[in-house]
Coordinates of C-alpha atoms and ligand atoms in Angstrom, one line a residue:
M1 CA 0.2 -0.6 -0.3
A2 CA 2.3 2.5 0.5
W3 CA 5.3 1.7 -1.5
P4 CA 5.6 3.9 -5.0
E5 CA 4.0 3.1 -7.9
Q6 CA 7.0 3.0 -9.3
Y7 CA 8.3 -0.1 -7.5
G8 CA 4.8 -1.6 -7.7
G9 CA 2.7 -0.4 -5.1
K10 CA 0.1 1.9 -4.7
G11 CA 1.9 4.8 -3.3
K12 CA -0.6 5.1 -0.6
G13 CA 1.2 5.8 2.7
G14 CA 2.0 4.2 5.9
F15 CA -1.8 5.3 7.3
F16 CA -2.7 2.6 4.4
T17 CA -0.3 0.3 5.5
F18 CA -1.4 0.4 9.4
I19 CA -5.4 -0.2 7.9
L20 CA -3.9 -3.6 6.2
S21 CA -1.7 -5.4 8.8
D22 CA -4.7 -4.2 11.2
E23 CA -7.9 -6.2 9.5
L24 CA -5.3 -8.8 8.4
Q25 CA -4.7 -9.6 11.6
Y26 CA -7.5 -9.2 13.3
H27 CA -8.9 -11.9 11.4
G28 CA -5.8 -13.8 12.1
L29 CA -4.0 -13.5 8.5
P30 CA -0.4 -13.4 7.9
Y31 CA 1.3 -10.3 6.8
D32 CA 4.8 -10.5 6.2
S33 CA 5.1 -6.7 7.1
M34 CA 8.4 -7.5 7.7
S35 CA 10.5 -7.7 4.4
I36 CA 8.2 -5.4 3.6
T37 CA 7.6 -2.5 5.8
S38 CA 11.6 -2.6 7.3
V39 CA 13.7 -4.6 5.2
G40 CA 11.8 -3.1 2.0
S41 CA 11.7 0.0 2.4
T42 CA 15.6 -0.5 3.4
I43 CA 16.3 -1.2 0.5
M44 CA 14.2 1.4 -1.6
T45 CA 15.9 3.9 0.4
F46 CA 19.6 2.8 0.9
G47 CA 20.0 0.4 -2.5
S48 CA 21.1 0.7 -5.9
D49 CA 18.6 1.2 -9.0
E50 CA 19.6 -2.2 -10.2
Q51 CA 18.8 -3.6 -6.7
K52 CA 15.8 -2.3 -6.4
S53 CA 14.2 -3.0 -10.1
E54 CA 15.3 -6.8 -9.0
W55 CA 13.9 -6.8 -5.5
L56 CA 11.6 -5.0 -4.9
P57 CA 8.7 -6.4 -7.8
K58 CA 9.3 -9.9 -5.9
I59 CA 9.2 -8.6 -1.9
Q60 CA 5.8 -6.8 -2.7
A61 CA 4.6 -9.9 -4.7
G62 CA 6.1 -12.3 -1.5
E63 CA 9.0 -14.6 -3.8
M64 CA 11.5 -13.1 -1.5
T65 CA 10.8 -12.9 2.5
F66 CA 13.2 -11.8 4.7
A67 CA 14.6 -13.5 7.8
L68 CA 16.7 -10.8 10.3
G69 CA 19.9 -12.0 10.8
Y70 CA 21.7 -9.0 13.0
T71 CA 21.9 -11.0 16.5
E72 CA 25.1 -13.7 17.3
P73 CA 25.4 -15.1 21.1
N74 CA 28.1 -11.9 21.8
A75 CA 26.3 -9.2 20.2
G76 CA 22.5 -8.8 21.5
T77 CA 21.9 -5.2 22.6
D78 CA 25.6 -5.0 21.7
L79 CA 24.7 -5.3 18.6
A80 CA 28.0 -3.4 17.0
S81 CA 30.4 -5.7 18.3
L82 CA 29.0 -8.5 16.2
Q83 CA 31.4 -11.1 15.0
T84 CA 30.4 -12.7 11.2
R85 CA 32.9 -12.1 9.0
A86 CA 32.6 -11.3 5.4
V87 CA 35.7 -11.1 3.2
R88 CA 35.9 -10.2 -0.1
D89 CA 37.4 -12.6 -2.5
G90 CA 37.2 -11.7 -6.2
D91 CA 33.4 -11.0 -7.7
E92 CA 32.4 -12.6 -4.2
W93 CA 31.7 -12.5 -0.4
V94 CA 32.9 -15.2 1.5
I95 CA 30.4 -15.2 4.9
N96 CA 31.5 -17.2 7.7
G97 CA 30.4 -17.1 11.8
Q98 CA 26.8 -17.5 14.1
K99 CA 23.6 -15.5 14.5
I100 CA 21.1 -16.1 17.1
Y101 CA 17.3 -16.0 17.1
T102 CA 17.4 -16.4 13.3
S103 CA 13.3 -15.4 13.2
S104 CA 11.9 -17.4 10.3
A105 CA 15.5 -18.7 8.5
H106 CA 13.1 -21.9 8.0
V107 CA 10.0 -20.2 5.8
S108 CA 12.3 -17.9 3.9
T109 CA 13.7 -16.8 0.7
H110 CA 16.3 -14.6 2.4
V111 CA 18.4 -13.4 5.7
W112 CA 19.1 -9.6 5.4
L113 CA 22.5 -9.7 7.2
A114 CA 24.6 -7.8 8.6
A115 CA 27.9 -8.8 8.6
R116 CA 32.1 -7.5 9.8
T117 CA 33.6 -6.3 6.6
D118 CA 36.3 -4.2 8.2
P119 CA 38.0 -5.4 12.3
D120 CA 40.1 -2.5 12.7
A121 CA 37.3 0.4 12.3
P122 CA 35.9 0.8 14.7
K123 CA 33.6 -1.0 16.1
H124 CA 30.0 1.0 14.8
R125 CA 31.7 1.3 11.6
G126 CA 32.6 -1.8 10.0
I127 CA 29.8 -3.3 9.6
S128 CA 28.4 -4.3 6.4
T129 CA 24.6 -4.9 5.3
F130 CA 23.8 -7.5 2.9
V131 CA 21.0 -9.7 1.1
V132 CA 21.9 -13.6 1.3
D133 CA 19.5 -16.2 -0.4
I134 CA 19.0 -18.7 2.0
K135 CA 19.4 -21.9 0.1
T136 CA 23.3 -20.7 0.0
P137 CA 25.2 -23.6 0.0
G138 CA 27.1 -23.4 3.9
I139 CA 24.0 -21.8 5.6
T140 CA 23.0 -24.0 8.7
V141 CA 19.8 -23.6 9.7
R142 CA 19.2 -25.0 13.5
P143 CA 15.3 -24.3 15.7
L144 CA 15.0 -23.5 18.2
W145 CA 12.0 -23.2 20.5
T146 CA 10.7 -20.8 22.6
M147 CA 8.3 -20.7 25.7
G148 CA 4.9 -19.8 24.4
G149 CA 5.6 -22.8 21.6
S150 CA 7.1 -20.2 18.5
R151 CA 10.0 -21.8 16.7
T152 CA 13.2 -19.4 15.9
N153 CA 16.8 -20.7 15.0
E154 CA 20.3 -20.5 15.2
T155 CA 22.1 -20.0 11.3
F156 CA 25.5 -21.2 11.6
W157 CA 27.6 -19.6 8.0
E158 CA 30.7 -21.6 6.7
D159 CA 32.4 -20.2 3.9
V160 CA 29.2 -18.9 2.7
R161 CA 29.6 -17.3 -0.9
I162 CA 27.3 -14.4 -1.8
P163 CA 28.0 -12.1 -5.3
A164 CA 29.4 -9.1 -4.6
D165 CA 26.3 -7.3 -5.8
A166 CA 24.6 -9.1 -2.8
L167 CA 26.5 -5.9 -0.4
V168 CA 23.3 -2.8 0.4
G169 CA 24.4 0.4 0.3
E170 CA 27.7 2.2 1.0
L171 CA 30.8 -0.9 2.6
D172 CA 31.3 -0.5 5.7
R173 CA 28.2 2.0 6.8
G174 CA 25.8 -0.9 7.7
W175 CA 24.9 0.6 10.8
Y176 CA 22.1 2.5 9.1
Q177 CA 21.0 0.9 7.4
A178 CA 20.9 -2.1 10.2
S179 CA 19.6 1.1 12.3
N180 CA 16.8 2.0 9.7
A181 CA 15.9 -1.2 9.1
L182 CA 15.2 -1.1 12.8
D183 CA 13.6 1.3 13.8
L184 CA 10.7 0.8 10.8
E185 CA 10.7 -3.1 12.6
R186 CA 10.1 -1.4 16.1
V187 CA 6.5 0.3 14.3
V188 CA 5.7 -3.0 12.7
L189 CA 6.3 -4.5 15.9
G190 CA 4.4 -2.1 18.3
A191 CA 1.4 -1.7 15.3
S192 CA 0.2 -5.1 16.9
T193 CA -2.4 -3.4 18.7
S194 CA -6.1 -5.7 16.8
R195 CA -5.4 -8.8 18.1
L196 CA -5.2 -7.7 21.6
R197 CA -8.4 -5.7 20.6
R198 CA -9.5 -8.9 18.7
G199 CA -8.4 -10.5 22.2
I200 CA -10.6 -8.2 24.6
E201 CA -13.8 -9.0 22.4
E202 CA -13.7 -12.9 22.7
F203 CA -12.4 -12.4 26.3
V204 CA -15.6 -10.3 27.2
D205 CA -17.8 -12.9 25.0
Y206 CA -16.5 -16.0 27.0
V207 CA -17.4 -13.8 30.2
K208 CA -20.7 -13.2 29.2
A209 CA -22.3 -16.5 28.1
E210 CA -19.4 -18.7 29.7
R211 CA -19.4 -16.6 32.9
P212 CA -22.0 -14.9 33.6
D213 CA -20.8 -14.9 38.1
L214 CA -18.9 -12.1 37.1
V215 CA -19.6 -9.3 34.7
D216 CA -20.4 -8.0 37.5
D217 CA -17.5 -8.8 39.9
P218 CA -15.9 -4.7 39.9
F219 CA -12.0 -6.0 39.7
V220 CA -13.4 -8.2 36.4
R221 CA -15.4 -4.8 34.5
T222 CA -12.1 -2.1 36.6
S223 CA -9.3 -4.7 34.0
V224 CA -11.3 -5.6 31.2
A225 CA -11.5 -1.2 30.7
E226 CA -8.0 -0.5 31.4
T227 CA -7.5 -3.0 29.3
K228 CA -9.5 -1.6 26.4
V229 CA -7.8 2.5 27.9
D230 CA -4.5 0.6 26.7
V231 CA -5.1 -1.5 23.8
E232 CA -6.0 2.0 23.1
M233 CA -3.7 3.1 23.2
A234 CA -1.5 1.6 21.5
R235 CA -3.0 2.0 18.7
A236 CA -2.8 5.6 18.8
L237 CA 0.7 5.5 19.2
S238 CA 1.0 2.9 15.9
L239 CA -1.6 5.1 14.4
T240 CA 1.6 8.3 15.6
C241 CA 4.1 5.8 14.2
A242 CA 1.9 5.7 10.1
A243 CA 1.4 9.5 9.9
L244 CA 5.4 10.1 10.6
V245 CA 5.3 7.3 7.9
D246 CA 3.6 8.9 5.3
T247 CA 5.7 12.9 6.4
G248 CA 8.5 10.4 4.7
M249 CA 10.7 10.0 8.6
T250 CA 11.6 6.9 10.3
P251 CA 9.2 7.0 13.3
T252 CA 12.4 6.5 16.3
M253 CA 11.7 7.5 19.6
E254 CA 7.5 7.0 18.4
G255 CA 8.8 3.4 17.3
A256 CA 10.5 2.5 19.9
M257 CA 6.9 4.0 22.4
S258 CA 4.7 2.3 20.6
K259 CA 6.6 -0.9 20.4
V260 CA 7.6 -0.6 24.0
W261 CA 3.9 -0.4 24.8
S262 CA 2.0 -2.5 22.4
S263 CA 4.7 -5.0 24.1
E264 CA 3.8 -4.8 27.6
T265 CA -0.5 -3.8 27.5
A266 CA -0.3 -7.4 25.6
E267 CA 2.0 -9.1 29.0
H268 CA -1.0 -7.5 30.9
M269 CA -3.3 -7.9 29.4
Y270 CA -3.0 -12.1 29.0
S271 CA -2.0 -11.7 32.8
R272 CA -5.2 -9.9 33.8
F273 CA -7.3 -12.3 31.5
M274 CA -5.7 -15.4 33.2
E275 CA -6.3 -13.7 36.7
I276 CA -9.8 -13.5 37.0
L277 CA -10.3 -16.7 35.5
G278 CA -8.3 -17.4 38.2
P279 CA -7.1 -21.9 37.6
A280 CA -8.9 -22.5 34.7
G281 CA -6.9 -19.3 32.7
L282 CA -3.6 -21.7 33.3
L283 CA -5.3 -24.4 30.4
D284 CA -3.7 -25.6 27.7
R285 CA -5.3 -25.8 24.3
D286 CA -5.2 -30.2 24.9
E287 CA -7.5 -29.6 27.5
Q288 CA -11.3 -29.7 26.7
E289 CA -12.2 -27.2 29.6
A290 CA -9.8 -25.0 28.6
P291 CA -11.7 -21.0 28.2
L292 CA -11.2 -19.9 24.1
E293 CA -9.7 -23.1 23.1
G294 CA -6.3 -22.0 25.5
A295 CA -4.9 -18.5 24.0
L296 CA -5.2 -17.1 27.0
E297 CA -2.6 -19.5 28.1
R298 CA -0.8 -19.5 25.2
G299 CA -0.8 -15.3 24.6
W300 CA 0.8 -15.7 28.5
L301 CA 3.4 -18.0 27.5
A302 CA 4.1 -15.8 23.7
S303 CA 3.8 -12.4 24.9
P304 CA 7.4 -11.7 26.6
I305 CA 9.0 -12.6 22.8
S306 CA 7.6 -9.1 22.4
R307 CA 9.7 -6.9 25.5
F308 CA 13.0 -8.5 23.6
G309 CA 11.9 -9.2 19.6
G310 CA 13.7 -5.5 17.8
G311 CA 16.2 -4.9 21.2
T312 CA 14.4 -5.0 24.8
N313 CA 12.3 -2.8 26.4
D314 CA 15.0 -1.4 28.0
V315 CA 16.6 0.3 25.2
Q316 CA 13.7 1.2 23.5
R317 CA 13.5 3.7 26.7
R318 CA 17.3 4.6 26.5
I319 CA 16.0 5.3 22.8
I320 CA 13.6 7.6 24.0
A321 CA 15.4 9.2 26.7
T322 CA 18.9 10.2 24.2
R323 CA 17.6 10.1 20.7
G324 CA 14.1 11.0 21.8
L325 CA 15.0 13.6 24.7
G326 CA 17.9 14.2 24.3
L327 CA 19.5 12.9 27.3
P328 CA 22.8 11.9 27.1
R329 CA 23.7 9.1 27.2
G330 CA 24.2 7.3 31.1
Ligands
LIG401 C1 12.4 -15.3 20.3 C2 12.7 -14.3 19.5 C3 13.4 -13.4 18.6 C4 14.5 -12.3 18.0 N1 14.4 -12.5 16.2 C5 15.1 -11.6 15.8 C6 15.3 -11.9 14.8 O1 14.9 -12.7 14.0 N2 16.8 -11.7 14.3 C7 17.3 -11.0 15.1 O2 18.8 -10.6 14.9 N3 17.5 -11.1 16.4 C8 16.3 -11.6 17.1 N4 16.1 -12.0 18.8 C9 16.7 -11.1 19.3 C10 17.0 -9.7 20.1 O3 16.2 -8.7 19.2 C11 17.8 -9.9 21.8 O4 17.4 -11.2 22.0 C12 17.9 -8.1 22.0 O5 18.2 -7.6 21.0 C13 18.5 -8.3 23.5 O6 19.4 -9.6 23.1 P1 20.2 -10.4 24.0 O7 19.2 -11.4 23.8 O8 21.6 -11.6 23.9 O9 20.3 -10.1 25.1 P2 21.3 -9.2 26.4 O10 22.2 -7.3 25.4 O11 22.2 -9.5 26.7 O12 20.1 -8.0 27.1 C14 20.3 -8.7 28.4 C15 19.7 -7.7 29.2 O13 20.8 -7.0 30.2 C16 19.5 -5.2 29.3 N5 20.7 -5.1 29.1 C17 21.1 -4.6 27.9 N6 22.2 -3.5 27.6 C18 21.6 -3.0 28.6 C19 21.4 -1.4 28.4 N7 23.2 -0.8 27.6 N8 21.1 -0.9 28.8 C20 19.9 -1.6 29.6 N9 19.7 -2.2 29.8 C21 20.6 -3.3 28.9 C22 19.2 -6.0 28.6 O14 18.0 -4.9 28.1 C23 18.4 -7.1 29.1 O15 17.0 -7.1 30.3 C24 15.3 -12.8 19.2 C25 15.3 -12.8 20.5 C26 14.4 -13.6 21.0 C27 14.2 -13.7 22.6

């Protein structure tokens, strides 16, 4: 929706993207926002004309999908410490190293990879970003299962040879591309409020139909009402981000605020609803009596991930304080 028409989009801007993604999520339908909004838009800003004309139509058509290859076992929050190396050899780059939490690598066609190209430069400087076909020989993808049941991966890179033109943007300046993609990733992560809106609706319907003993309880009514306020706040923050994207800006402080608020709202929502239902809220989907077919237990286990995905909420608060409010780095 937001992409310019020259790249096969509709040129309609951030609000339309938000509405599309919001509606699809509400109805439980997939939408690969990460490839389209985070990686695709970053390629649009930093990629060469050849890269844009080759990759963008494929991303738009869903033929090219991305896993994000930033984090390493010793480089999470301190991402600039990453050690995966890319060394130029003739017309190719040779990649060696290890990534962790390369979510979706088992279902994506490509990895958006951050690798060190100059080990002697200051650590934020010697990093470059690449687009790598996941089928390239030398890449091993191993599953890591989260407590919520979803899969992420560790990926091992052994003499992985990719063409020279897989480098996106300026050599050794990949930190800026990665930061831009991460800012947009947080906008995507924050914009997950319609599934929470639906969660409230389903919970209220459930209580009315199955637990009429609870409908007059002041604690229940207050908890549900507070959750509704929180979810609408999250939606408003997402819309603020959409408005900034519409004006061609990359929301940094606003993306961080949106991601912090919506991820913590999700956790509060599941905790509150489980508390209301008591032990029944703990039942998982395999139990016949599980309320909402186990959705509360599943959501409660899965929701903490959003606190660390895309950068932890502690770090988002630092971004708000420093890049947003101009406070000195502590
Ligand atoms: C399920 C899951 C999926 C993920 N998917 C991806 C993915 O697809 N691609 C990808 O590249 N990465 C992914 N990540 C990685 C995620 O971005 C990192 O986990 C995150 O950046 C934190 O890094 P870390 O786990 O190494 O924790 P650490 O950096 O070791 O942090 C540990 C704790 O210390 C705190 N901390 C660290 N430094 C500071 C600081 N300076 N100020 C305040 N507090 C600080 C953190 O907030 C955190 O609480 C995923 C993570 C998870 C759990």
